[in-house]
Short mmCIF file of C-alpha atoms and ligand atoms in Angstrom, two decimals:
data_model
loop_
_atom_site.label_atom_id
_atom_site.label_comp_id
_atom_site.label_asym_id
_atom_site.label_seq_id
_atom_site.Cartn_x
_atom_site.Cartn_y
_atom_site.Cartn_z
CA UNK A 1 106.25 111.37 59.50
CA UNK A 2 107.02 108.72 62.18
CA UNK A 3 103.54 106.55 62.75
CA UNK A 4 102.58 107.14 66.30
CA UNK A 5 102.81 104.40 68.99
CA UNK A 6 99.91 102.93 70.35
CA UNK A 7 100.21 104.73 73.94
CA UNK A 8 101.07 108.33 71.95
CA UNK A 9 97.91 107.60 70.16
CA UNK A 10 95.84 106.97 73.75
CA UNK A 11 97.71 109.92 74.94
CA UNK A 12 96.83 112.23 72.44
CA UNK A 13 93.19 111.50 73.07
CA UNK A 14 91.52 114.56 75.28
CA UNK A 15 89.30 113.36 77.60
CA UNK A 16 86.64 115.65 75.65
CA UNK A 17 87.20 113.22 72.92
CA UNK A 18 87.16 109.90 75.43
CA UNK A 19 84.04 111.16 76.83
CA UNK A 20 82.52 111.70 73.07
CA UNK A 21 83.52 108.31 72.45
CA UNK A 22 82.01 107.51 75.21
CA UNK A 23 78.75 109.17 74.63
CA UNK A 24 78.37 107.83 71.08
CA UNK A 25 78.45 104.39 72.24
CA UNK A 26 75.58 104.80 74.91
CA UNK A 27 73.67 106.02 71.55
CA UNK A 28 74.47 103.23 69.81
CA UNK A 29 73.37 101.30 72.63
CA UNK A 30 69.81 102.76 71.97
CA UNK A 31 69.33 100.37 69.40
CA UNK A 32 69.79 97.38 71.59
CA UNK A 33 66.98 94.48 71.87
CA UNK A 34 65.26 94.15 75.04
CA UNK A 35 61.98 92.22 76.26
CA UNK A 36 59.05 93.44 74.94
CA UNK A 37 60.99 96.67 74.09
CA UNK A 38 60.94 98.25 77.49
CA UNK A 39 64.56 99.23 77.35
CA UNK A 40 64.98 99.24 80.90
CA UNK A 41 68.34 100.93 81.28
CA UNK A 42 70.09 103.98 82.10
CA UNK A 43 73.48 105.44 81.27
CA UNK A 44 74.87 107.70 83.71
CA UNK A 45 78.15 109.71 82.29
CA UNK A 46 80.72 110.01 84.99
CA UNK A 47 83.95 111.66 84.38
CA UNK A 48 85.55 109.65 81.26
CA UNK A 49 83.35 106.66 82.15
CA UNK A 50 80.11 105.51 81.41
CA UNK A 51 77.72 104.03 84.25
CA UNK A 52 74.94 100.97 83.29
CA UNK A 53 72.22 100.88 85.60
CA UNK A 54 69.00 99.22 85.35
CA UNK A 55 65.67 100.56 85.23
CA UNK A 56 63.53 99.16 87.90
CA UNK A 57 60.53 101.07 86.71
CA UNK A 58 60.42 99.48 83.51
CA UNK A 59 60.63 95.50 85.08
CA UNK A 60 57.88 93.56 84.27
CA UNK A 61 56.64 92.14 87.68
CA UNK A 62 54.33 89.42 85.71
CA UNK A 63 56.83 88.33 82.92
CA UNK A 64 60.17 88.80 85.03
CA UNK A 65 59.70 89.12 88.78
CA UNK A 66 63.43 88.34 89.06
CA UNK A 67 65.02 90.64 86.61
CA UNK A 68 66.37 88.68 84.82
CA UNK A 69 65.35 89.36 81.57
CA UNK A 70 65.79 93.02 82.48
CA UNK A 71 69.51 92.22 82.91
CA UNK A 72 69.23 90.34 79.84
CA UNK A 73 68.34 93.29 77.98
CA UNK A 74 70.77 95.80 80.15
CA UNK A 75 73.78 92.92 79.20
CA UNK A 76 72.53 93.59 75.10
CA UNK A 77 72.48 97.60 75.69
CA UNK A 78 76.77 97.16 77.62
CA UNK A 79 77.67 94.86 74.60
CA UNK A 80 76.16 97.36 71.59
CA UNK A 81 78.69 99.91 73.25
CA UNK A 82 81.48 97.84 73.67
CA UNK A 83 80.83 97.08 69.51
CA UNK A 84 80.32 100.90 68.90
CA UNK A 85 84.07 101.79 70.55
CA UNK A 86 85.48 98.58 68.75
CA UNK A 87 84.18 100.89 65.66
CA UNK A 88 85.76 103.94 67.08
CA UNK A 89 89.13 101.94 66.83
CA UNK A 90 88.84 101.08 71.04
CA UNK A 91 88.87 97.97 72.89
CA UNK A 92 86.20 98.60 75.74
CA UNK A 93 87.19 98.74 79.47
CA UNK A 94 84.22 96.59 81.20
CA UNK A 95 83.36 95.99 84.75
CA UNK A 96 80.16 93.97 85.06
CA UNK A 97 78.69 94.83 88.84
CA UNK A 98 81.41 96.51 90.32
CA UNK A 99 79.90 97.57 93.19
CA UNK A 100 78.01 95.00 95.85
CA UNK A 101 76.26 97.57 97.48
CA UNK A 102 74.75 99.14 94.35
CA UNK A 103 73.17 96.16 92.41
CA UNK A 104 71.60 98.49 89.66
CA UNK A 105 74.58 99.17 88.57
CA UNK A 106 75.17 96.76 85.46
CA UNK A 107 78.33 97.75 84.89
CA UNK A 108 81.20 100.46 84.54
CA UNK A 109 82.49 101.12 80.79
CA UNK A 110 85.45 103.62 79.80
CA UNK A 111 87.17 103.75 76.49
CA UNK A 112 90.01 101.27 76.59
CA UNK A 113 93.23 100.94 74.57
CA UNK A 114 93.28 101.79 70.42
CA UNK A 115 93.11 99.10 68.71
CA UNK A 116 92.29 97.99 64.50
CA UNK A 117 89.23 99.46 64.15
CA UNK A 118 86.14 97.30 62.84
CA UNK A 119 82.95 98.16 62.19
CA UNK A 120 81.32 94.95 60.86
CA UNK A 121 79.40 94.36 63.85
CA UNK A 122 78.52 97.87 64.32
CA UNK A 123 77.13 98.38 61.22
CA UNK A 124 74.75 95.21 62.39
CA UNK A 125 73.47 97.27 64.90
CA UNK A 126 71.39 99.31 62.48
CA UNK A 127 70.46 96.48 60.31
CA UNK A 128 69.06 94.14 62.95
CA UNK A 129 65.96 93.43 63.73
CA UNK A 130 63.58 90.69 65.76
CA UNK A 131 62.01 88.78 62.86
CA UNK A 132 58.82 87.10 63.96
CA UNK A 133 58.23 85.56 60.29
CA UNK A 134 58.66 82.22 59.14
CA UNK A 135 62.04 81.75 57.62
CA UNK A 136 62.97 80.09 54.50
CA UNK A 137 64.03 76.36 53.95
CA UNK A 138 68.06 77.02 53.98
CA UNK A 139 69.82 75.68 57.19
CA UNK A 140 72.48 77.49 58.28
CA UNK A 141 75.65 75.92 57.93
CA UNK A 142 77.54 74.24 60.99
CA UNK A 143 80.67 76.65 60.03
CA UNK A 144 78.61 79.81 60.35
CA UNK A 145 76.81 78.14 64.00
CA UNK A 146 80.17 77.54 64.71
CA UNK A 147 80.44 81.39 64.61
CA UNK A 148 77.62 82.52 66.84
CA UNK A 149 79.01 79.58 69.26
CA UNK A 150 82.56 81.25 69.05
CA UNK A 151 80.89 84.67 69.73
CA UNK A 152 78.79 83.40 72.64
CA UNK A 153 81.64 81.53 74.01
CA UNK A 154 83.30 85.46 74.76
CA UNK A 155 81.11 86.17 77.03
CA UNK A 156 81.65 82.56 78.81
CA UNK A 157 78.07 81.65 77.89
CA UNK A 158 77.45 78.58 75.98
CA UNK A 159 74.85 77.60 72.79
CA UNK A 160 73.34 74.74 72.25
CA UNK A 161 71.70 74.17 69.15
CA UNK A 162 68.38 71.78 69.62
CA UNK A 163 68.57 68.70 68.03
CA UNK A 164 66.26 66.51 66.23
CA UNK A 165 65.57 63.96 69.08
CA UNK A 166 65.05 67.19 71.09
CA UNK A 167 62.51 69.11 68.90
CA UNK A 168 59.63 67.33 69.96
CA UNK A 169 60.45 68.43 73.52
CA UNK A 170 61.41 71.96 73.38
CA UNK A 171 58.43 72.49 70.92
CA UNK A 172 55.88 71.45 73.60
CA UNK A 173 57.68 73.45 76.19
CA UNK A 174 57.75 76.50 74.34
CA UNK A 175 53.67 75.79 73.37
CA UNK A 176 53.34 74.85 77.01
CA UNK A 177 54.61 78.32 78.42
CA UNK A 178 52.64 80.60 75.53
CA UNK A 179 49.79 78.72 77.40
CA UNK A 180 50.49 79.20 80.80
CA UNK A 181 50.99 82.68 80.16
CA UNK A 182 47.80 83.71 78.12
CA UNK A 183 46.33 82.16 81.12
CA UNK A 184 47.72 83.71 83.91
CA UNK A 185 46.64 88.04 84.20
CA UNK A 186 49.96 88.68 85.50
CA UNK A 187 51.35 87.66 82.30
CA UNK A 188 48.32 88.95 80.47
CA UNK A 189 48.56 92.39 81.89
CA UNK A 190 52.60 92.79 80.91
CA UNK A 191 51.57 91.60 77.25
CA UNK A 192 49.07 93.84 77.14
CA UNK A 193 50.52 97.64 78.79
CA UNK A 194 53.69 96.29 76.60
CA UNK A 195 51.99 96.57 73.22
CA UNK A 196 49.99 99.05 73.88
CA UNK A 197 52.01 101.90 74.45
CA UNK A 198 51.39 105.11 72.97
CA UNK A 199 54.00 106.76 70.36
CA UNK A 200 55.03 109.30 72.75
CA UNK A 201 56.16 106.66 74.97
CA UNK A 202 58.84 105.87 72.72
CA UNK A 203 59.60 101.84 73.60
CA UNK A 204 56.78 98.56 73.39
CA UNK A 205 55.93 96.09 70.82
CA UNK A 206 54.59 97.50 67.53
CA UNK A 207 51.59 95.38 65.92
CA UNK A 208 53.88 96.60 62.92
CA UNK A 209 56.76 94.28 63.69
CA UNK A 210 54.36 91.40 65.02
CA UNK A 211 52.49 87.94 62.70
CA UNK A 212 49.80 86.46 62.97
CA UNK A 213 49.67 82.99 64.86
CA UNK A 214 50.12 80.33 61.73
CA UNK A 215 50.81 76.90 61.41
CA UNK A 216 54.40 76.63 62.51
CA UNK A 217 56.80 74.25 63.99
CA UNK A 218 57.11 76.45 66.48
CA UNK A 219 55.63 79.42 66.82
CA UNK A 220 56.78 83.06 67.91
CA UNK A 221 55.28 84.66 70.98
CA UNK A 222 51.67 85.85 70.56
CA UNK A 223 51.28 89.35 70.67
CA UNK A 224 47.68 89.89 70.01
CA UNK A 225 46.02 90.11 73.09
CA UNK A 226 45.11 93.67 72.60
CA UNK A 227 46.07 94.57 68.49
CA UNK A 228 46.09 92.41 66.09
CA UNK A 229 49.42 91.91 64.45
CA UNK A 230 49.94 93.90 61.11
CA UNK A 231 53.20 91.90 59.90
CA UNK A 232 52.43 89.33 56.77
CA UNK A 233 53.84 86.42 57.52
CA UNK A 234 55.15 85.61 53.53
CA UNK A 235 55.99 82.70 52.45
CA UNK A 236 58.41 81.39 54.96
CA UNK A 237 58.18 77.76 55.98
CA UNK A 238 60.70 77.36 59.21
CA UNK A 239 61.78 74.24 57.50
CA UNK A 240 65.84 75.47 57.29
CA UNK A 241 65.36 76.88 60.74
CA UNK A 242 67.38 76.34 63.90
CA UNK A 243 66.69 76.45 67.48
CA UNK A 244 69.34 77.54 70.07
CA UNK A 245 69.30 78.03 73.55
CA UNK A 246 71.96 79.69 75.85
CA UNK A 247 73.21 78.57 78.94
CA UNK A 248 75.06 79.55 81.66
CA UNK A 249 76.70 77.91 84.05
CA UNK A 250 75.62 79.05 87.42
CA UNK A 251 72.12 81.25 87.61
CA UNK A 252 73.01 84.48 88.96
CA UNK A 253 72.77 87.99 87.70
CA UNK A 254 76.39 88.23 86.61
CA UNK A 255 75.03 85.50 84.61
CA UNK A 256 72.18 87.11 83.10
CA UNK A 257 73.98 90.40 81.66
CA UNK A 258 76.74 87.93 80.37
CA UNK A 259 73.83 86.33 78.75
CA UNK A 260 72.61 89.42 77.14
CA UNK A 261 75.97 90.31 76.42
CA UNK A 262 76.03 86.96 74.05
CA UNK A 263 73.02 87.17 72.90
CA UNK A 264 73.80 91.01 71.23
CA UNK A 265 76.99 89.48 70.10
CA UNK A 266 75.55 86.01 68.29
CA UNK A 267 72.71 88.40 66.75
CA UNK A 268 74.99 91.04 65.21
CA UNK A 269 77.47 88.67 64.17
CA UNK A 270 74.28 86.53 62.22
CA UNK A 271 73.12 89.40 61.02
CA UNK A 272 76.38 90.62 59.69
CA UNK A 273 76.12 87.24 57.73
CA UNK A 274 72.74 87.64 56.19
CA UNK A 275 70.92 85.41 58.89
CA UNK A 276 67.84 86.61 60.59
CA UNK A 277 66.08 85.35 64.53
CA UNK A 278 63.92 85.91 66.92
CA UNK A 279 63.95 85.24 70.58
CA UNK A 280 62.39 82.98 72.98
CA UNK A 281 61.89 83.81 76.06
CA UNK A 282 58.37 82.10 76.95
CA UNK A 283 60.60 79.23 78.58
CA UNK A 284 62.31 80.63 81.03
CA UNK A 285 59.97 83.20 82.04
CA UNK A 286 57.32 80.14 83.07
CA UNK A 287 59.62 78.54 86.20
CA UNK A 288 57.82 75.05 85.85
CA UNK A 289 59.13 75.08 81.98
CA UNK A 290 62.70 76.46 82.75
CA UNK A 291 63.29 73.95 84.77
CA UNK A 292 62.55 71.28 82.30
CA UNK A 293 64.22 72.85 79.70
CA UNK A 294 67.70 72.21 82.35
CA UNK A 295 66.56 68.74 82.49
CA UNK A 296 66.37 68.53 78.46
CA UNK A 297 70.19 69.62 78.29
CA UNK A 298 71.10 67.21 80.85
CA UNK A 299 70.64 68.90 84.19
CA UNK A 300 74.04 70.92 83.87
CA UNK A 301 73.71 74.09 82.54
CA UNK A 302 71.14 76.94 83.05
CA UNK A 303 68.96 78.30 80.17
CA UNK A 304 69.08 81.97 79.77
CA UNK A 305 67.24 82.48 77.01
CA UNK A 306 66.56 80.57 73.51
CA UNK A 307 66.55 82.07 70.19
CA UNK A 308 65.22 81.10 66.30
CA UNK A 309 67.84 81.30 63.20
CA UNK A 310 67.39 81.04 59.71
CA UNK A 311 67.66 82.61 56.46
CA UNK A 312 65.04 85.28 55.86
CA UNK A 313 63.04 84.50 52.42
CA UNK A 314 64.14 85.78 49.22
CA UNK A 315 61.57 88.27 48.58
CA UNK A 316 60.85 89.18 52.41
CA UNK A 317 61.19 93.05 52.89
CA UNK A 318 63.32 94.22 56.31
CA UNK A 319 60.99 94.31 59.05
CA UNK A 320 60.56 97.90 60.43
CA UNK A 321 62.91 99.29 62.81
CA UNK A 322 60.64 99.66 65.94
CA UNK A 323 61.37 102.73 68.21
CA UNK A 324 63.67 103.56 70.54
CA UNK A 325 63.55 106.40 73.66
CA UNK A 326 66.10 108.81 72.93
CA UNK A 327 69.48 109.73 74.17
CA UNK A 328 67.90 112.32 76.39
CA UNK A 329 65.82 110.00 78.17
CA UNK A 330 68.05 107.74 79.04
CA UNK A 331 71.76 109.10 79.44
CA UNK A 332 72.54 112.12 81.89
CA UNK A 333 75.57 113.41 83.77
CA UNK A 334 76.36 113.11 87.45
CA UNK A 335 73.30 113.77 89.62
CA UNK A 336 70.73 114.20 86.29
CA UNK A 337 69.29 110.31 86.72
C1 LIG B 401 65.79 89.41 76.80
C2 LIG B 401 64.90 89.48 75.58
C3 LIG B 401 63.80 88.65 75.47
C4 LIG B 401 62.99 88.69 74.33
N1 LIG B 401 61.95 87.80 74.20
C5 LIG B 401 61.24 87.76 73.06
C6 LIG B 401 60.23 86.76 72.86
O1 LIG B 401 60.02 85.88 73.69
N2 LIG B 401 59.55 86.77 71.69
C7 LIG B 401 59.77 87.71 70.72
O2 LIG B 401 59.13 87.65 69.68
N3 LIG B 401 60.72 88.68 70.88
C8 LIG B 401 61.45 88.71 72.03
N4 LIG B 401 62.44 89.65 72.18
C9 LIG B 401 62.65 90.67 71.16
C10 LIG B 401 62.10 92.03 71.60
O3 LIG B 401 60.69 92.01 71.62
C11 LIG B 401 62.65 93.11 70.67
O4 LIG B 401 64.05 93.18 70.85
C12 LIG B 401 62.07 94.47 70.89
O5 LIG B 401 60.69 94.47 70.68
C13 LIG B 401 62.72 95.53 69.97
O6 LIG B 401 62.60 95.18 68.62
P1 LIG B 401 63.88 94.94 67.68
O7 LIG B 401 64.65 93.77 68.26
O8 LIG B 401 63.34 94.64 66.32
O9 LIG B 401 64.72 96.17 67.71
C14 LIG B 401 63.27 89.62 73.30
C15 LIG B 401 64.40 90.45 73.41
C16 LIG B 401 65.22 90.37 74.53
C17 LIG B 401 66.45 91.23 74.61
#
């Protein structure tokens, strides 16, 4: 039998079957990171495309009156579809705000042209995790943060990886925001509704996938305002581990979901190599401290977010998956959401 062209291929495809593409990749999408697991995004299924729209009801007005970590997380949710139709064998059709008058709407996504079919990343999506625990004393390798810097570099965002004469710095700034915030009761009050949700709820910060404050270089958010965290922190020491931060080049909300966009892609693609991390987002959350962080790279680019690498310790067990809504929460047809 003659192999089929690439456009009899397309062709062939119903739109039943676009849509179902479509549909599994807002699913897969579930699994996306977002701040402090609020998941603030909606898919709306519209003829053979899928719509993006952010949540307003789940911003948090201490943490993010701006939105943009909620765009953040919306740009991770787009680029776990876009990996879950590269899967399917499709390249992804993507327009980020396409429509001035509608700002909530992240973005338009439709299945796009077959292509070769890979699943590596995909297959991330259900291994990854936000690992708050110390990691162990292996530094990554410049080829493989060559990598994530390719993979953030997609999305036109750029990664900086802290260096020594820059530790010192971005240590106290990232101390200096945990401290503004435990201090401030708009802050307080987001930490605390966040990680206190009940099960039925669906989304939050589990105690379950949260340490105990320890003696670290630098350490990961504290979540224990209201629970105390039930994660052991093992034996990690941080001493292999490496700080990045993203940047983009103007500060706008294109920016932000390109951001998130990035930061799914440099996480799967770690994770797809064994490597484990954990966000920051203390330091751009605190204005004061984002705006010395700019200054630390130079007064160029804008920090979007910043993130921990390493290599997890030998004996640590996966953290748990922590939970996600479900599809019938957040995707519905024309005129359900
Ligand atoms: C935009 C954004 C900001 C985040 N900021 C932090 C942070 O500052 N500290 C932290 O420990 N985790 C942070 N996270 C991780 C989330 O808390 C995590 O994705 C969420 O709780 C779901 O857990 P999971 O990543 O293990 O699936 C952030 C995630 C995103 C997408």
């Amino acid at each position: 039998m003659e192999p089929l062209l690439l456009e009899e291929v397309a062709m062939s495809q119903s739109p039943r079957a676009e849509i179902d593409q479509v549909v599994e990749a807002s699913l897969a999408a579930l699994r996306a990171p977002s701040i402090l697991n609020t998941q603030p995004w909606r898919w709306r299924l519209s003829g053979n495309h899928a719509e993006l729209w952010a949540d307003r009801s789940r911003q948090l007005d201490g943490l993010d009156p701006d939105g943009r970590l909620l765009l953040l997380s919306c740009g991770t949710a787009l680029h776990h579809a876009t990996v879950a139709l590269l899967a399917a064998g499709f390249a992804a059709d993507v327009t980020r705000l396409p429509d001035p008058q509608r700002p909530d709407l992240v973005a338009w996504i439709r299945q796009g042209m077959p292509c070769a079919a890979d699943d590596v990343l995909y297959r991330a999506i259900y291994q990854r995790r936000t690992d708050r625990r110390p990691f162990s004393d292996s530094r990554p390798g410049d080829a493989v943060l060559d990598t994530l810097r390719t993979a953030a570099e997609r999305h036109r965002v750029h990664l900086h990886v802290v260096r020594p004469d820059q530790l010192t710095a971005f240590t106290a700034a990232v101390a200096h925001a945990g401290d503004v915030e435990h201090g401030d009761t708009r802050f307080r009050d987001d930490l605390v509704t966040w990680t206190t949700r009940s099960r039925d709820d669906r989304d939050g910060v589990s105690p379950r996938s949260t340490v105990a404050p320890t003696h670290r270089t630098i350490a990961p958010r504290d979540f224990s305002l209201a629970r105390p965290a039930a994660l052991e922190a093992g034996t990690g020491t941080d001493h292999g581990t490496v700080y990045v931060i993203f940047t983009v080049d103007t500060d706008e909300p294109a920016d932000w979901i390109a951001a998130g966009q990035a930061l799914s892609d440099v996480w799967l693609t770690l994770t797809a190599h064994g490597l484990v991390a954990s966000p920051i987002s203390e330091v751009v959350e605190v204005q004061p401290v984002r705006i010395a962080l700019r200054r630390l790279l130079g007064g160029v680019a804008h920090p979007a977010i910043a993130m921990r690498i390493g290599f997890p310790v030998d004996d640590a067990a996966p953290v748990p998956a922590s939970i996600r809504r479900s599809g019938t929460d957040t995707i519905g047809l024309p005129g359900q959401l």
